mmCIF file of C-alpha atoms and ligand atoms in Angstrom:
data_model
loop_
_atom_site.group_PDB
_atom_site.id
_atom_site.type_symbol
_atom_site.label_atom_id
_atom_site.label_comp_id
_atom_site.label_asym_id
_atom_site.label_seq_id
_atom_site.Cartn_x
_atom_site.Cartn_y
_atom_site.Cartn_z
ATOM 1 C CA UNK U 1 62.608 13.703 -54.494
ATOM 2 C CA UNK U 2 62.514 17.189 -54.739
ATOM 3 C CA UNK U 3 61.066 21.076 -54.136
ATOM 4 C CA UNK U 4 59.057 19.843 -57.896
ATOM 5 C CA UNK U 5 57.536 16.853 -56.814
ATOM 6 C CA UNK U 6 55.971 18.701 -53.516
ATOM 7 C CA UNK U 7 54.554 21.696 -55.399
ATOM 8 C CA UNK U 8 53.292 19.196 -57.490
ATOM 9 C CA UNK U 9 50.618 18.217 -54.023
ATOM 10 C CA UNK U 10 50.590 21.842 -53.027
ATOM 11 C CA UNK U 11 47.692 23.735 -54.341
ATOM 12 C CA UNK U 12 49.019 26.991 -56.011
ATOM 13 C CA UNK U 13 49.082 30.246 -53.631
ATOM 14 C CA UNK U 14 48.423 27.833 -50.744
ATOM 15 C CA UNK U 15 51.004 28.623 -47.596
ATOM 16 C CA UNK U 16 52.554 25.452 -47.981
ATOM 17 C CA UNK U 17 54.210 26.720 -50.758
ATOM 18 C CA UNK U 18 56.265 29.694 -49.239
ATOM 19 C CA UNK U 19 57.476 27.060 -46.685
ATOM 20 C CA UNK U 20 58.610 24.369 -49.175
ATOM 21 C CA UNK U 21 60.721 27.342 -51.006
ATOM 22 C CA UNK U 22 62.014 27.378 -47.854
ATOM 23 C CA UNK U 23 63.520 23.923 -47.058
ATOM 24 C CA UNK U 24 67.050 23.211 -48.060
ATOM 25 C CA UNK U 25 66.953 20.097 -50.088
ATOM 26 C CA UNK U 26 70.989 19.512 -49.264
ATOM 27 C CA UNK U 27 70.175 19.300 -45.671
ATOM 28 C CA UNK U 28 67.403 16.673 -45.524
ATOM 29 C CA UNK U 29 67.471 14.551 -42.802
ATOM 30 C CA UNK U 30 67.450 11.184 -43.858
ATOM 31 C CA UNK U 31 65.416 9.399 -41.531
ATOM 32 C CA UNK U 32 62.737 10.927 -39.617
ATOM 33 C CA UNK U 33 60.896 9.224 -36.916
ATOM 34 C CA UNK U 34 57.274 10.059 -35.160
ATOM 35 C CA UNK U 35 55.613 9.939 -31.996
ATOM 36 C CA UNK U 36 52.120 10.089 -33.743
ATOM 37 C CA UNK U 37 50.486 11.560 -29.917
ATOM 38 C CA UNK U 38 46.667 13.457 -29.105
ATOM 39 C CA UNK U 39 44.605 11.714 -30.399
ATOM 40 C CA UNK U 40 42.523 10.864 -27.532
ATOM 41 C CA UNK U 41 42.756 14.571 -26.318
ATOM 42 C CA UNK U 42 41.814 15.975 -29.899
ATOM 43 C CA UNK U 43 38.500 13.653 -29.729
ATOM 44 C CA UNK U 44 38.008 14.650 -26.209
ATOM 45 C CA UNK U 45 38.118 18.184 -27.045
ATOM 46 C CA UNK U 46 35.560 17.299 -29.168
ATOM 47 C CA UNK U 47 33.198 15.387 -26.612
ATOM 48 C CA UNK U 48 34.119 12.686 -28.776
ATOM 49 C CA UNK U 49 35.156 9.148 -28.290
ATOM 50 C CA UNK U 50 38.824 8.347 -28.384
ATOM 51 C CA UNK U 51 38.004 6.394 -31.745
ATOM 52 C CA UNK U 52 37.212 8.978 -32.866
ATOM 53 C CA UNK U 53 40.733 10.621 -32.648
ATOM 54 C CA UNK U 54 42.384 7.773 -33.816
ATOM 55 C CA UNK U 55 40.258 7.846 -37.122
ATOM 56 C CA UNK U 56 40.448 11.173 -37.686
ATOM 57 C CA UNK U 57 44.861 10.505 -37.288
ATOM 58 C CA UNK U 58 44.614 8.531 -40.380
ATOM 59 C CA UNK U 59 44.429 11.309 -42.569
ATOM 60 C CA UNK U 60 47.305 12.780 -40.837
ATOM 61 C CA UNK U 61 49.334 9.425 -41.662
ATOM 62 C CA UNK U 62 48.029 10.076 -45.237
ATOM 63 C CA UNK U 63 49.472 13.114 -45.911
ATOM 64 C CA UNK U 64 52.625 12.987 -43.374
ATOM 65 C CA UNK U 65 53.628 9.944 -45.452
ATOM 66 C CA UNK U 66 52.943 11.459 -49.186
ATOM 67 C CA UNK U 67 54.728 14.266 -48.189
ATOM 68 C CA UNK U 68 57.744 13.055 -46.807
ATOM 69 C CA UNK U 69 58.068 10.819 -50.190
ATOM 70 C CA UNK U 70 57.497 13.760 -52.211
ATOM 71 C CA UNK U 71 60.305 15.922 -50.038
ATOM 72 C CA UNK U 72 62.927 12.982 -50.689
ATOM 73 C CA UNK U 73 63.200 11.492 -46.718
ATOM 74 C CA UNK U 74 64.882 8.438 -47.464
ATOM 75 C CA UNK U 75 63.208 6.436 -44.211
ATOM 76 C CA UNK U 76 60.223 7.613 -42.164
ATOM 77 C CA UNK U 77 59.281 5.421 -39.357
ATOM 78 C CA UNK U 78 55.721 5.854 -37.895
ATOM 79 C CA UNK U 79 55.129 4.761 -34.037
ATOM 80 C CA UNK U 80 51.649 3.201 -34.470
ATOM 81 C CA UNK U 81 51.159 0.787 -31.745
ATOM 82 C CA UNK U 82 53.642 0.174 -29.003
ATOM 83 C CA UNK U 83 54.117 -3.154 -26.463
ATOM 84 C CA UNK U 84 52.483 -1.092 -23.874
ATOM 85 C CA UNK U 85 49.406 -0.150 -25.823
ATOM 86 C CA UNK U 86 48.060 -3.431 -25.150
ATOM 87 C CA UNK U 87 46.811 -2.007 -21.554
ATOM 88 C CA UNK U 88 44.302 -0.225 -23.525
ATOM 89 C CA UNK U 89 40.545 -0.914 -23.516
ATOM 90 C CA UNK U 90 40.517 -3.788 -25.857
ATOM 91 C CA UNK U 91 37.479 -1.870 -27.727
ATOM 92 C CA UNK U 92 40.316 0.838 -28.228
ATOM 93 C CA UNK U 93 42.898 -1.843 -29.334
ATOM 94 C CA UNK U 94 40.518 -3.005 -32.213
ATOM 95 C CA UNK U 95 39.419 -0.139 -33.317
ATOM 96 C CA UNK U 96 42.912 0.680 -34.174
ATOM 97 C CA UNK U 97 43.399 -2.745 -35.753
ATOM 98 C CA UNK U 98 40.702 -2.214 -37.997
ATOM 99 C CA UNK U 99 41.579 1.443 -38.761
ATOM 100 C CA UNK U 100 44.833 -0.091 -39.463
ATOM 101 C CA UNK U 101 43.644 -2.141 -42.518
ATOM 102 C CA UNK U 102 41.600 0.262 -43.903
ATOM 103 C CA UNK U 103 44.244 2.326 -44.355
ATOM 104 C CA UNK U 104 46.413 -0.043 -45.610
ATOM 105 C CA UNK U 105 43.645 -1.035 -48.023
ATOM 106 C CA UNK U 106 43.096 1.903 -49.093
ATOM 107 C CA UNK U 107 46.299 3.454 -49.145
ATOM 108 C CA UNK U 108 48.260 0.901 -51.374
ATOM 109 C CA UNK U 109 47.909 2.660 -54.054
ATOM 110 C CA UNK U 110 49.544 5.714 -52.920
ATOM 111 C CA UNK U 111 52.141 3.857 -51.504
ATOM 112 C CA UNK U 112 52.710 2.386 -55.256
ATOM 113 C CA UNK U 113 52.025 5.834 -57.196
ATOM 114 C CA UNK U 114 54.859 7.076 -54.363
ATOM 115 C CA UNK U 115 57.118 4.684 -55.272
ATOM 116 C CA UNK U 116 57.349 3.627 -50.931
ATOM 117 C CA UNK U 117 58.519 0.813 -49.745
ATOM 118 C CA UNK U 118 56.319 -0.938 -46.469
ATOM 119 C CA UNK U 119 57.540 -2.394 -43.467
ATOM 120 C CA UNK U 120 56.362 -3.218 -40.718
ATOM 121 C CA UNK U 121 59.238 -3.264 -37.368
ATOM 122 C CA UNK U 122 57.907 -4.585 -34.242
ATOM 123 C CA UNK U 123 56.975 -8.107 -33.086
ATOM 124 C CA UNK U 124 54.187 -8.562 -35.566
ATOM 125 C CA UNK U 125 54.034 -12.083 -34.745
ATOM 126 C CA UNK U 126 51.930 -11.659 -32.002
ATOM 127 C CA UNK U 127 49.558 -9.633 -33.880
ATOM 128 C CA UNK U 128 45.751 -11.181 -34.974
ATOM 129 C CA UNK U 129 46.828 -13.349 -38.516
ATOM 130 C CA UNK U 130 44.308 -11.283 -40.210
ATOM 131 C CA UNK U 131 45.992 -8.227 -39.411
ATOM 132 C CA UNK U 132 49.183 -10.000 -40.429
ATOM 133 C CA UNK U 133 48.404 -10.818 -43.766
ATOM 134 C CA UNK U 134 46.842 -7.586 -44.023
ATOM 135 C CA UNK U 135 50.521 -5.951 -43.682
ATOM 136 C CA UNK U 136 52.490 -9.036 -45.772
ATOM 137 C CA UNK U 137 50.273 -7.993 -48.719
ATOM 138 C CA UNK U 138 51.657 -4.527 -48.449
ATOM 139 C CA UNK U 139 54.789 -5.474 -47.817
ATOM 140 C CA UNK U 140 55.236 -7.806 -50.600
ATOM 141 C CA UNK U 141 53.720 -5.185 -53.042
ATOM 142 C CA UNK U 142 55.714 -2.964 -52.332
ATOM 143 C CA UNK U 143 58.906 -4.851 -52.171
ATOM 144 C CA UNK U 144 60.932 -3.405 -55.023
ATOM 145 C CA UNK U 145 59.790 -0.254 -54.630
ATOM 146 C CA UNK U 146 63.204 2.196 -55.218
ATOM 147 C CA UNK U 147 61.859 5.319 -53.269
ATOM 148 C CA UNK U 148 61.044 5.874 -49.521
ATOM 149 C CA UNK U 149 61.069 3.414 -46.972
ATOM 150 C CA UNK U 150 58.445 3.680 -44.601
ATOM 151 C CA UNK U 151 58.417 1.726 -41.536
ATOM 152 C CA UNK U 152 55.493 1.109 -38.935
ATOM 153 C CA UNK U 153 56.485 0.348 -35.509
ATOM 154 C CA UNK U 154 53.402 -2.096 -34.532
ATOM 155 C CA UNK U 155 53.981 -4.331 -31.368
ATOM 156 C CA UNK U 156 56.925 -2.027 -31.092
ATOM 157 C CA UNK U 157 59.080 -1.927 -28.135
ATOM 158 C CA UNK U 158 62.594 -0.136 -27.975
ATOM 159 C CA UNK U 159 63.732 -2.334 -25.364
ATOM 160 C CA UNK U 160 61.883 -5.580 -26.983
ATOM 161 C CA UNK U 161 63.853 -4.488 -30.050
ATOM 162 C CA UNK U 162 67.081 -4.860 -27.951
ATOM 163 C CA UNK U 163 66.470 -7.647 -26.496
ATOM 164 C CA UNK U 164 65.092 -9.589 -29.968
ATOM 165 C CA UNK U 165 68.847 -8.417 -31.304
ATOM 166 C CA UNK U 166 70.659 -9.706 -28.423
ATOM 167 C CA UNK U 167 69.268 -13.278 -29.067
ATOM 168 C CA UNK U 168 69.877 -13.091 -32.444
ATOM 169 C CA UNK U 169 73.418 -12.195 -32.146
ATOM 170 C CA UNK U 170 73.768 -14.789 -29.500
ATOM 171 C CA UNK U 171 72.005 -17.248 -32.493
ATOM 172 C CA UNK U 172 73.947 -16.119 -35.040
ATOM 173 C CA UNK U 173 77.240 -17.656 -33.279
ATOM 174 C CA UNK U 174 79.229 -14.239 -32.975
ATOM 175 C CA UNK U 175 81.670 -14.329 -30.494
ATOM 176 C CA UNK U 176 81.387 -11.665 -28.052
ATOM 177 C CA UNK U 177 84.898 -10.001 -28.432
ATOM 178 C CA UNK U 178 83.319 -9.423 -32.684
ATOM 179 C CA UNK U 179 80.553 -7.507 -31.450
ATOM 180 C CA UNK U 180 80.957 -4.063 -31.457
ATOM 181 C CA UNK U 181 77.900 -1.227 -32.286
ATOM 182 C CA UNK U 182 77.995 -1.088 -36.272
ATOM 183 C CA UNK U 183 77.530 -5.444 -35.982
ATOM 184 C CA UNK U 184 74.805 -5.239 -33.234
ATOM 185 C CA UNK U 185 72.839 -2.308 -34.968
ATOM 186 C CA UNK U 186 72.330 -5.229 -37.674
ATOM 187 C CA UNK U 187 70.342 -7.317 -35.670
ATOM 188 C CA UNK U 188 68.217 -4.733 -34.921
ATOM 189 C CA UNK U 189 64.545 -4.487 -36.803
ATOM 190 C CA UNK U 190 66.510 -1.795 -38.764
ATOM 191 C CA UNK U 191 69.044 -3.040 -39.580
ATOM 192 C CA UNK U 192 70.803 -1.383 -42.922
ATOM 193 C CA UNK U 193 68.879 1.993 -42.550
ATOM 194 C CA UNK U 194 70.405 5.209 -41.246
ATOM 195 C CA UNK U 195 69.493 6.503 -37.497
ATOM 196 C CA UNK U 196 66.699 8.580 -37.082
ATOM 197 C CA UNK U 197 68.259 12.537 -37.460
ATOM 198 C CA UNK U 198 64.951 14.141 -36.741
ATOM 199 C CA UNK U 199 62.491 12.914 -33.757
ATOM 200 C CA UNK U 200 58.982 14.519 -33.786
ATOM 201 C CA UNK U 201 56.307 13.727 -31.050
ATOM 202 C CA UNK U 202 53.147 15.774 -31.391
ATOM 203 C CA UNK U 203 50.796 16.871 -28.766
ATOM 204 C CA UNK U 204 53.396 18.363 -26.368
ATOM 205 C CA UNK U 205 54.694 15.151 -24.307
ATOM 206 C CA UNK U 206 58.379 15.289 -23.508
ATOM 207 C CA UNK U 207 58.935 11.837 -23.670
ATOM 208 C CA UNK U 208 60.394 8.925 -25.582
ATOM 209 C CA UNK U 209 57.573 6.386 -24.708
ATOM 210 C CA UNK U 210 60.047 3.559 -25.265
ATOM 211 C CA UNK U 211 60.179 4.364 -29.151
ATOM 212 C CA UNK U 212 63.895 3.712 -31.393
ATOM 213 C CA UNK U 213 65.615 3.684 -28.294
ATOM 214 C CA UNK U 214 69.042 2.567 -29.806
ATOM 215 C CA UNK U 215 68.321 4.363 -33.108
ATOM 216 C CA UNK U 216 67.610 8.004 -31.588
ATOM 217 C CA UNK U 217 71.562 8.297 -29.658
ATOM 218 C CA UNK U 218 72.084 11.689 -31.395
ATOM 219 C CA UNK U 219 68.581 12.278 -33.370
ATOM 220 C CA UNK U 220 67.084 16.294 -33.022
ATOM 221 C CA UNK U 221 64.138 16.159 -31.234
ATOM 222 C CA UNK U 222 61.269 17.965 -32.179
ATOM 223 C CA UNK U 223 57.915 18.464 -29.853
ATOM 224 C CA UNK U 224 54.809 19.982 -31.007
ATOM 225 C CA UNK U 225 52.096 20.811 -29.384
ATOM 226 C CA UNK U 226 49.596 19.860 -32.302
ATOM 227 C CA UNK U 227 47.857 16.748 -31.547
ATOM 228 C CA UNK U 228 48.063 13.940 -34.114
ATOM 229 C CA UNK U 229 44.373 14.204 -36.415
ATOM 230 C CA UNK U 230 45.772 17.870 -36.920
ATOM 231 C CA UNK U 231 49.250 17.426 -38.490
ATOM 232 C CA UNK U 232 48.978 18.604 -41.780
ATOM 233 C CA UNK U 233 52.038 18.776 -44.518
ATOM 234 C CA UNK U 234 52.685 21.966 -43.278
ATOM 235 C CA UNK U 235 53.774 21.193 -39.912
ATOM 236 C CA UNK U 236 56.325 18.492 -41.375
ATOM 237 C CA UNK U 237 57.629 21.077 -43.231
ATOM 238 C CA UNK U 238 58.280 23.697 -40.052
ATOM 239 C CA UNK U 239 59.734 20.428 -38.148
ATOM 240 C CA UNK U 240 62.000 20.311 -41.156
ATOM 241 C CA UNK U 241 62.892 23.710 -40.808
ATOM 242 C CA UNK U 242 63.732 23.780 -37.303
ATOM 243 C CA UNK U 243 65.896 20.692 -38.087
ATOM 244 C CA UNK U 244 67.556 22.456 -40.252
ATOM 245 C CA UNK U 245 68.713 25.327 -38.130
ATOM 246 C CA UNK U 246 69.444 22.764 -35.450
ATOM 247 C CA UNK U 247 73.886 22.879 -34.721
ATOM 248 C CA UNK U 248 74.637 19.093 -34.587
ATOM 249 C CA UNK U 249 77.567 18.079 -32.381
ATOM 250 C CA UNK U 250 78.047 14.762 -31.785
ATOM 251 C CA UNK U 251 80.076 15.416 -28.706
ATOM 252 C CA UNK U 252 82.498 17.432 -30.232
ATOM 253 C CA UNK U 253 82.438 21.223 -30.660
ATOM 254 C CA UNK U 254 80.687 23.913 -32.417
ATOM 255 C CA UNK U 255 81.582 24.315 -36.305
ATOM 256 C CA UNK U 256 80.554 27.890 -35.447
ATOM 257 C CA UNK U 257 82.738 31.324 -34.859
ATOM 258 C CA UNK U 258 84.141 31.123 -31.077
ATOM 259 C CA UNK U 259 81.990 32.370 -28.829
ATOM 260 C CA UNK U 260 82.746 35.809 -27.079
ATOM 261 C CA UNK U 261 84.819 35.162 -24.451
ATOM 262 C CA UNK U 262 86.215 31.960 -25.499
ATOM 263 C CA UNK U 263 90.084 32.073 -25.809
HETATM 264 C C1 IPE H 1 48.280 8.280 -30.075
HETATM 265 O O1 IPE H 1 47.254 8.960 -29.452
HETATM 266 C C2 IPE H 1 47.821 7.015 -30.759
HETATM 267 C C3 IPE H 1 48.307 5.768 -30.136
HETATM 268 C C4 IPE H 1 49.076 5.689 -29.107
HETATM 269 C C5 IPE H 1 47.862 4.538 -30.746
HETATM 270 P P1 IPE H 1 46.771 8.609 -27.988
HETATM 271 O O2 IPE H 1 45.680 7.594 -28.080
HETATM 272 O O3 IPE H 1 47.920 8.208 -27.152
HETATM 273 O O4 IPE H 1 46.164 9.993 -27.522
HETATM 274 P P2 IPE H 1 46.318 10.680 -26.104
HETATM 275 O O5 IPE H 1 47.755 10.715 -25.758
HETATM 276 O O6 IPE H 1 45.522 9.862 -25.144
HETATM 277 O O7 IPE H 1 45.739 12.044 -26.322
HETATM 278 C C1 IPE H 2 53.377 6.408 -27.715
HETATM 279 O O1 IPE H 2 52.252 7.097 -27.292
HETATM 280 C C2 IPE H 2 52.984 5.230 -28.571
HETATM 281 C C3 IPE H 2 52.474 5.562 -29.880
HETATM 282 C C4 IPE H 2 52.418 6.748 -30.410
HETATM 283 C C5 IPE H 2 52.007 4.436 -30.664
HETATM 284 P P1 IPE H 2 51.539 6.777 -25.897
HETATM 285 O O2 IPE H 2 50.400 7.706 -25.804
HETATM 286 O O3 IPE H 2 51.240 5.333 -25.790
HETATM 287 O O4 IPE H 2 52.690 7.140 -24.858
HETATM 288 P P2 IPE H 2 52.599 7.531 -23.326
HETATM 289 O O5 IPE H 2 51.787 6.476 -22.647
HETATM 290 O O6 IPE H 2 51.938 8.872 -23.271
HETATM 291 O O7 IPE H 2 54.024 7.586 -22.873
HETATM 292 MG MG1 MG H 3 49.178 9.251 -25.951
#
């Protein structure tokens, strides 16, 4: 959207607002993806359960997702629950099942005021059919909706996601000398949206986890060392930043001055 429609959630003379100014609404990235990470370490900082941290990350979804409407991000993906999350306690596992239709309750709304569109990528299939008509309700409300796509990655694997394409391109008949990248990337669970161009995984882990695996080839990746429940609109808007001064290559050279030294 634009700088407008962000004041517009920023109170006045709050420091979000010097850092909006900031952002250069040319230079958006057009999909950002997140490694939503900490929350069990903020809740055991706390000498709290790791519930605790995961309901406390909600309002952090909240606001990341409001925000990134209001900036104009035409896709944000959100890693919520991945294949491997299933080795969790399965207290843990259904805590964040619940948490997850709460907030899709009670979050609809925004989701319509924001004009967002819901999706869900990831083998929801094998998810509970509660939880599954849960996220069909939001999806199909939100259907039509022209601004933001935003994407959970529930019963997410990157490699899963590979795999899942492979068979469908086998399915779908193609012979192999038509397959090339642009065709597979269409069987993928994102298929018609653009690659991630900005990565962020909070709470200081240098990792992928498994997460957009084909999708992140040439994303920026940006760490933080602030855990989940305390992402706030304002660190969305210094990842943005940081994007933004970020030199992208793509294997070819720098669109800067030669270096000293260079011939
Ligand atoms: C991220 O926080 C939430 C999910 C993976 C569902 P964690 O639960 O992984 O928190 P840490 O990494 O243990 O602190
Ligand atoms: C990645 O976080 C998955 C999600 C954020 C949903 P994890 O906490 O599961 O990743 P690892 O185990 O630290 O790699
Ligand atoms: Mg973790």
């Amino acid at each position: 959207m634009s700088l407008e429609q962000l004041l517009a959630v920023i109170p006045s003379g709050d420091a979000d607002e010097e850092l909006a100014r900031q952002i250069n609404f040319e230079q958006l990235p057009a999909h950002i993806a997140v490694i939503m990470d900490g929350n069990g370490r903020w809740a055991a900082l706390r000498h709290r359960p790791r519930v605790e941290g995961h309901r406390a990350g909600t309002e952090s979804v909240r606001e990341t997702v409001e925000t990134a409407a209001r900036l104009g991000i035409d896709v944000l993906t959100l890693y919520a629950f991945s294949i491997e999350n299933w080795k969790r306690p399965a207290a843990e596992v259904s805590t964040l099942m619940v948490l997850l239709k709460r907030y899709l309750r009670s979050e609809l709304s925004t989701l319509l005021r924001n004009d967002i569109r819901f999706r869900v990528i990831g083998r929801m299939e094998e998810l509970s059919t509660e939880i599954q008509d849960e996220l069909r309700l939001a999806i199909d409300r939100t259907e039509h909706n022209p601004g933001m796509q935003f994407n959970i990655a529930l019963n997410y694997g990157g490699r899963a996601e590979i795999v899942d394409a492979a068979r469908r391109a086998i399915q779908s008949g193609m012979s192999p000398e038509d397959l090339d990248e642009q065709r597979f990337a269409s069987f993928l669970y994102t298929a018609g949206q653009p690659d991630p161009d900005l990565l962020i995984r909070t709470s200081g882990e240098m990792r992928v986890s498994n997460y957009l695996l084909w999708q992140i080839a040439y994303a920026e990746i940006y760490v933080t060392e602030t855990l989940w429940p305390d992402f706030r609109r304002r660190h969305l808007l210094e990842a943005v930043l940081a994007y933004q001064k970020r030199e992208r290559r793509y294997g070819g050279i720098s669109a800067a001055p030669a270096a000293i030294g260079a011939e």
